Amino acid sequence: MCHYFLRVFIQLSFCIILVFLSSESLIAQTIEGYVFIDSNGNSKMDADEKGLNGVMISNQKEVVLTDENGHFKIKPIEGNFIFVTKPEAYQFNLDKYNNPEFYFLYQTKQIKEDLKYPISEPLEIVPQVLYFPVYENPGEDQHSCLLMGDPQMRNDKNLIYYKEGIIPFLAAKNADFYVILGDIAHNKLEILPKEKQVSATLGIPGYRVMGNHDMNLRATGNNYANETFKRVYGPNYYSFEYGRFHYIILNTVIYKGWWEEIGAPGNYYGGLTIEQTKWLENDLKHVPSDKTIVLFSHIPLYNFYVSRPSLQRVFKSLENHKKIFAVSGHLHNIMAYDYNEELGWQNSAEFEGLVAGAVCGSWWSGPVDENNIPFSTCTDGSPKGFFQLYSNSGEYNYVFNPINYPFEYQFRVNVINDEIWVNWFVGKTTDSVQVFIDSDTEALNLINFTGKDPFIISNVKNNKQMDDISNTGHLWKAKLPADLAPGYHLIKVLARDSKGRLFNGYKVINTDM
């Protein structure tokens, strides 16, 4: 009898172990794949084609490297992407919308929430091996990209504004890729695939950041708030490289979920999930300290807008890198700044920030131009526009391109009572601005201050533009000379930024008025 119970116990124990091991094998299963140089362009890994060594692969949490054969193994995470970080001097195949094919969505379960807009369907079959073809892309040491804040299109009329009032200006620039810094839509997510079609006409790769108006607002929480964005564009955070630059797309929007009691969208806040910050830490471990890091986010990585714990984790991940540039949107104004101890940055590394305005300006409002497209001045008095980032062997510069104005239009100049005010759109508070009157060689040195731009105040008052007016720190002023003769005078503005670049602007004023 004892032998019988012992035998039954052993058999039951063996079954339990088998079930346990079987469950573990499902949990711990890996997906393998190859990153290879597609020499003949057939998107297949042929016997004579070489794998690429040392390429970063991620499941949006862990990061592994390919071996000398281009092979990798990584554990998939339900609902996450497996993606390849574009390696320096290589490019992926582009889809019909000119978007790089660098990712695979591992989703085996149906999302049961009603998210209102289309989302990805579960996989019917999980592929045994993933293949990511790349081809050589020489000359990346010098490259440039176009940076667009907030198109924020709520309907097809706004899409026409974008198509006819923004895209032609972008197309006139010679660039290697573009980045849209979030709020592509204005809660109406049917705009997202339409934007992708319109932007494809630029003929260059595009990368997009998740914005707070690009979310599935019906989601019960943050877990499924990005599903339509993911279906249309791919991963909501990832990295890629061009030349000596390591670019990182971040998702800085955390959603608290649909407010069922009142049938309305819930709140959101600026931050990064723990999983994303863990990925960021793992990603940057594999990036040499002498590569320039460029962070793209929607909500600025700034302690007033992003939660302090998130910001501290981001800063911790960056502490071994020498040169960093953070670019964002969200605010519908321009703000150029440097990170310092006041902003929580304790490191001596060069760390610069830019809030890049909005191509929709003040939400496509205000007086219209001859093409019936709103001028839509931004809330700080800067024109709607976009930036171009120029990169060369780890060094960079950026320029602002105002829409409907010549490139040289980098200032607004106003006379307020007996003072001259200069709104230098991309000026930092530490930059210097001088004014010369007529042929006078003696400069007036202007003082930086924070205030509201008089042009946008007048615009709102007289033209029924959206009444969001923001304080801005890129204003300078000085008193006009007491002995200035009545009449017309030519004002020349000379501004110098922290990199030594000079900017000129001109304005005719009338002291009789």
PDB file of C-alpha atoms in Angstrom, residues 241-386:
ATOM      1  CA  GLU A 241      21.225  56.297 -35.651  1.00  0.00           C
ATOM      2  CA  TYR A 242      22.540  58.561 -38.374  1.00  0.00           C
ATOM      3  CA  GLY A 243      26.271  59.175 -38.476  1.00  0.00           C
ATOM      4  CA  ARG A 244      27.611  60.119 -35.047  1.00  0.00           C
ATOM      5  CA  PHE A 245      24.107  60.805 -33.712  1.00  0.00           C
ATOM      6  CA  HIS A 246      21.922  58.510 -31.640  1.00  0.00           C
ATOM      7  CA  TYR A 247      18.290  59.637 -31.953  1.00  0.00           C
ATOM      8  CA  ILE A 248      15.677  58.567 -29.413  1.00  0.00           C
ATOM      9  CA  ILE A 249      11.902  58.819 -29.804  1.00  0.00           C
ATOM     10  CA  LEU A 250      10.248  58.999 -26.373  1.00  0.00           C
ATOM     11  CA  ASN A 251       6.631  58.800 -25.266  1.00  0.00           C
ATOM     12  CA  THR A 252       6.174  61.383 -22.502  1.00  0.00           C
ATOM     13  CA  VAL A 253       2.378  61.101 -22.181  1.00  0.00           C
ATOM     14  CA  ILE A 254       0.782  58.968 -19.459  1.00  0.00           C
ATOM     15  CA  TYR A 255      -3.013  58.665 -19.613  1.00  0.00           C
ATOM     16  CA  LYS A 256      -5.224  58.040 -16.594  1.00  0.00           C
ATOM     17  CA  GLY A 257      -8.095  56.621 -18.621  1.00  0.00           C
ATOM     18  CA  TRP A 258     -11.602  57.419 -19.804  1.00  0.00           C
ATOM     19  CA  TRP A 259     -13.802  59.016 -17.157  1.00  0.00           C
ATOM     20  CA  GLU A 260     -16.763  56.660 -17.325  1.00  0.00           C
ATOM     21  CA  GLU A 261     -18.908  58.495 -14.772  1.00  0.00           C
ATOM     22  CA  ILE A 262     -19.222  61.609 -16.913  1.00  0.00           C
ATOM     23  CA  GLY A 263     -18.451  60.073 -20.321  1.00  0.00           C
ATOM     24  CA  ALA A 264     -15.398  62.219 -20.997  1.00  0.00           C
ATOM     25  CA  PRO A 265     -11.638  61.853 -21.498  1.00  0.00           C
ATOM     26  CA  GLY A 266      -9.642  61.502 -18.323  1.00  0.00           C
ATOM     27  CA  ASN A 267      -6.518  63.394 -17.363  1.00  0.00           C
ATOM     28  CA  TYR A 268      -2.989  62.801 -18.538  1.00  0.00           C
ATOM     29  CA  TYR A 269       0.366  63.910 -17.240  1.00  0.00           C
ATOM     30  CA  GLY A 270       3.902  64.202 -18.509  1.00  0.00           C
ATOM     31  CA  GLY A 271       6.088  61.250 -17.667  1.00  0.00           C
ATOM     32  CA  LEU A 272       7.646  57.987 -18.810  1.00  0.00           C
ATOM     33  CA  THR A 273       6.551  54.529 -17.709  1.00  0.00           C
ATOM     34  CA  ILE A 274       9.001  52.474 -15.658  1.00  0.00           C
ATOM     35  CA  GLU A 275       9.308  50.034 -18.574  1.00  0.00           C
ATOM     36  CA  GLN A 276      10.252  52.845 -20.955  1.00  0.00           C
ATOM     37  CA  THR A 277      12.863  54.307 -18.623  1.00  0.00           C
ATOM     38  CA  LYS A 278      14.307  50.815 -18.163  1.00  0.00           C
ATOM     39  CA  TRP A 279      14.543  50.497 -21.941  1.00  0.00           C
ATOM     40  CA  LEU A 280      16.175  53.935 -22.180  1.00  0.00           C
ATOM     41  CA  GLU A 281      18.786  52.909 -19.629  1.00  0.00           C
ATOM     42  CA  ASN A 282      19.476  49.665 -21.512  1.00  0.00           C
ATOM     43  CA  ASP A 283      19.592  51.442 -24.863  1.00  0.00           C
ATOM     44  CA  LEU A 284      22.096  54.075 -23.770  1.00  0.00           C
ATOM     45  CA  LYS A 285      24.408  51.468 -22.214  1.00  0.00           C
ATOM     46  CA  HIS A 286      25.277  50.394 -25.748  1.00  0.00           C
ATOM     47  CA  VAL A 287      25.895  53.911 -27.104  1.00  0.00           C
ATOM     48  CA  PRO A 288      29.462  55.300 -26.997  1.00  0.00           C
ATOM     49  CA  SER A 289      29.752  58.364 -24.772  1.00  0.00           C
ATOM     50  CA  ASP A 290      31.126  60.476 -27.622  1.00  0.00           C
ATOM     51  CA  LYS A 291      28.015  60.048 -29.778  1.00  0.00           C
ATOM     52  CA  THR A 292      25.609  62.973 -29.645  1.00  0.00           C
ATOM     53  CA  ILE A 293      22.278  62.012 -28.087  1.00  0.00           C
ATOM     54  CA  VAL A 294      19.121  63.655 -29.473  1.00  0.00           C
ATOM     55  CA  LEU A 295      15.877  63.079 -27.575  1.00  0.00           C
ATOM     56  CA  PHE A 296      12.533  63.688 -29.286  1.00  0.00           C
ATOM     57  CA  SER A 297       9.442  63.965 -27.082  1.00  0.00           C
ATOM     58  CA  HIS A 298       6.045  65.614 -27.199  1.00  0.00           C
ATOM     59  CA  ILE A 299       5.807  66.980 -23.669  1.00  0.00           C
ATOM     60  CA  PRO A 300       9.106  68.733 -22.910  1.00  0.00           C
ATOM     61  CA  LEU A 301      11.645  67.039 -20.646  1.00  0.00           C
ATOM     62  CA  TYR A 302      11.361  69.983 -18.314  1.00  0.00           C
ATOM     63  CA  ASN A 303      10.561  69.858 -14.619  1.00  0.00           C
ATOM     64  CA  PHE A 304       7.406  71.945 -14.929  1.00  0.00           C
ATOM     65  CA  TYR A 305       5.892  69.568 -17.512  1.00  0.00           C
ATOM     66  CA  VAL A 306       7.244  66.064 -16.777  1.00  0.00           C
ATOM     67  CA  SER A 307       7.078  64.344 -13.391  1.00  0.00           C
ATOM     68  CA  ARG A 308      10.229  64.714 -11.344  1.00  0.00           C
ATOM     69  CA  PRO A 309      10.774  60.935 -10.881  1.00  0.00           C
ATOM     70  CA  SER A 310      10.607  60.409 -14.661  1.00  0.00           C
ATOM     71  CA  LEU A 311      12.962  63.295 -15.279  1.00  0.00           C
ATOM     72  CA  GLN A 312      15.440  62.018 -12.713  1.00  0.00           C
ATOM     73  CA  ARG A 313      15.467  58.562 -14.311  1.00  0.00           C
ATOM     74  CA  VAL A 314      16.054  60.085 -17.748  1.00  0.00           C
ATOM     75  CA  PHE A 315      18.887  62.254 -16.422  1.00  0.00           C
ATOM     76  CA  LYS A 316      20.437  59.232 -14.695  1.00  0.00           C
ATOM     77  CA  SER A 317      20.468  57.332 -18.002  1.00  0.00           C
ATOM     78  CA  LEU A 318      22.227  60.244 -19.716  1.00  0.00           C
ATOM     79  CA  GLU A 319      24.941  60.928 -17.161  1.00  0.00           C
ATOM     80  CA  ASN A 320      27.766  59.209 -19.095  1.00  0.00           C
ATOM     81  CA  HIS A 321      27.159  61.087 -22.340  1.00  0.00           C
ATOM     82  CA  LYS A 322      28.964  64.244 -23.379  1.00  0.00           C
ATOM     83  CA  LYS A 323      26.547  66.047 -25.685  1.00  0.00           C
ATOM     84  CA  ILE A 324      22.746  65.927 -25.500  1.00  0.00           C
ATOM     85  CA  PHE A 325      19.941  67.775 -27.269  1.00  0.00           C
ATOM     86  CA  ALA A 326      16.266  67.457 -26.279  1.00  0.00           C
ATOM     87  CA  VAL A 327      13.570  68.581 -28.754  1.00  0.00           C
ATOM     88  CA  SER A 328       9.844  68.713 -28.015  1.00  0.00           C
ATOM     89  CA  GLY A 329       6.508  70.211 -29.017  1.00  0.00           C
ATOM     90  CA  HIS A 330       3.257  70.529 -27.025  1.00  0.00           C
ATOM     91  CA  LEU A 331       3.458  74.190 -25.973  1.00  0.00           C
ATOM     92  CA  HIS A 332       2.655  75.929 -29.299  1.00  0.00           C
ATOM     93  CA  ASN A 333       5.508  78.310 -28.674  1.00  0.00           C
ATOM     94  CA  ILE A 334       9.274  78.314 -29.060  1.00  0.00           C
ATOM     95  CA  MET A 335      11.661  77.970 -26.162  1.00  0.00           C
ATOM     96  CA  ALA A 336      15.423  77.479 -26.529  1.00  0.00           C
ATOM     97  CA  TYR A 337      17.239  76.761 -23.283  1.00  0.00           C
ATOM     98  CA  ASP A 338      20.129  74.980 -21.578  1.00  0.00           C
ATOM     99  CA  TYR A 339      19.770  72.353 -18.885  1.00  0.00           C
ATOM    100  CA  ASN A 340      21.395  73.306 -15.588  1.00  0.00           C
ATOM    101  CA  GLU A 341      21.125  72.597 -11.870  1.00  0.00           C
ATOM    102  CA  GLU A 342      17.957  74.668 -11.631  1.00  0.00           C
ATOM    103  CA  LEU A 343      16.335  72.241 -14.092  1.00  0.00           C
ATOM    104  CA  GLY A 344      17.681  69.214 -12.233  1.00  0.00           C
ATOM    105  CA  TRP A 345      20.697  68.526 -14.444  1.00  0.00           C
ATOM    106  CA  GLN A 346      23.721  68.028 -12.175  1.00  0.00           C
ATOM    107  CA  ASN A 347      26.181  66.938 -14.863  1.00  0.00           C
ATOM    108  CA  SER A 348      28.753  69.110 -16.625  1.00  0.00           C
ATOM    109  CA  ALA A 349      27.924  67.630 -20.049  1.00  0.00           C
ATOM    110  CA  GLU A 350      26.513  69.966 -22.702  1.00  0.00           C
ATOM    111  CA  PHE A 351      22.727  69.541 -22.619  1.00  0.00           C
ATOM    112  CA  GLU A 352      20.556  71.830 -24.724  1.00  0.00           C
ATOM    113  CA  GLY A 353      16.781  71.975 -25.093  1.00  0.00           C
ATOM    114  CA  LEU A 354      14.358  73.264 -27.727  1.00  0.00           C
ATOM    115  CA  VAL A 355      10.580  73.499 -27.751  1.00  0.00           C
ATOM    116  CA  ALA A 356      10.006  73.646 -31.493  1.00  0.00           C
ATOM    117  CA  GLY A 357       6.788  75.636 -31.798  1.00  0.00           C
ATOM    118  CA  ALA A 358       3.885  74.281 -33.853  1.00  0.00           C
ATOM    119  CA  VAL A 359       3.211  74.025 -37.569  1.00  0.00           C
ATOM    120  CA  CYS A 360      -0.467  74.634 -36.753  1.00  0.00           C
ATOM    121  CA  GLY A 361       0.498  77.741 -34.760  1.00  0.00           C
ATOM    122  CA  SER A 362      -2.438  78.626 -32.527  1.00  0.00           C
ATOM    123  CA  TRP A 363      -4.525  75.675 -33.692  1.00  0.00           C
ATOM    124  CA  TRP A 364      -5.086  76.913 -37.275  1.00  0.00           C
ATOM    125  CA  SER A 365      -6.788  80.124 -36.110  1.00  0.00           C
ATOM    126  CA  GLY A 366      -6.630  83.835 -36.910  1.00  0.00           C
ATOM    127  CA  PRO A 367      -6.589  85.815 -40.175  1.00  0.00           C
ATOM    128  CA  VAL A 368      -5.956  83.921 -43.400  1.00  0.00           C
ATOM    129  CA  ASP A 369      -3.422  84.425 -46.185  1.00  0.00           C
ATOM    130  CA  GLU A 370      -4.203  84.720 -49.913  1.00  0.00           C
ATOM    131  CA  ASN A 371      -4.559  80.922 -50.080  1.00  0.00           C
ATOM    132  CA  ASN A 372      -7.180  81.018 -47.332  1.00  0.00           C
ATOM    133  CA  ILE A 373      -4.850  79.327 -44.849  1.00  0.00           C
ATOM    134  CA  PRO A 374      -4.696  80.843 -41.342  1.00  0.00           C
ATOM    135  CA  PHE A 375      -1.510  82.674 -40.394  1.00  0.00           C
ATOM    136  CA  SER A 376      -2.124  81.209 -36.939  1.00  0.00           C
ATOM    137  CA  THR A 377       0.650  82.934 -35.008  1.00  0.00           C
ATOM    138  CA  CYS A 378       1.971  80.885 -32.081  1.00  0.00           C
ATOM    139  CA  THR A 379       1.063  81.838 -28.535  1.00  0.00           C
ATOM    140  CA  ASP A 380       4.417  83.595 -27.946  1.00  0.00           C
ATOM    141  CA  GLY A 381       4.167  85.799 -31.046  1.00  0.00           C
ATOM    142  CA  SER A 382       6.410  83.610 -33.200  1.00  0.00           C
ATOM    143  CA  PRO A 383       5.136  82.605 -36.653  1.00  0.00           C
ATOM    144  CA  LYS A 384       4.043  79.037 -37.193  1.00  0.00           C
ATOM    145  CA  GLY A 385       6.987  77.209 -38.701  1.00  0.00           C
ATOM    146  CA  PHE A 386       9.416  74.325 -38.478  1.00  0.00           C
TER     147      PHE A 386
END
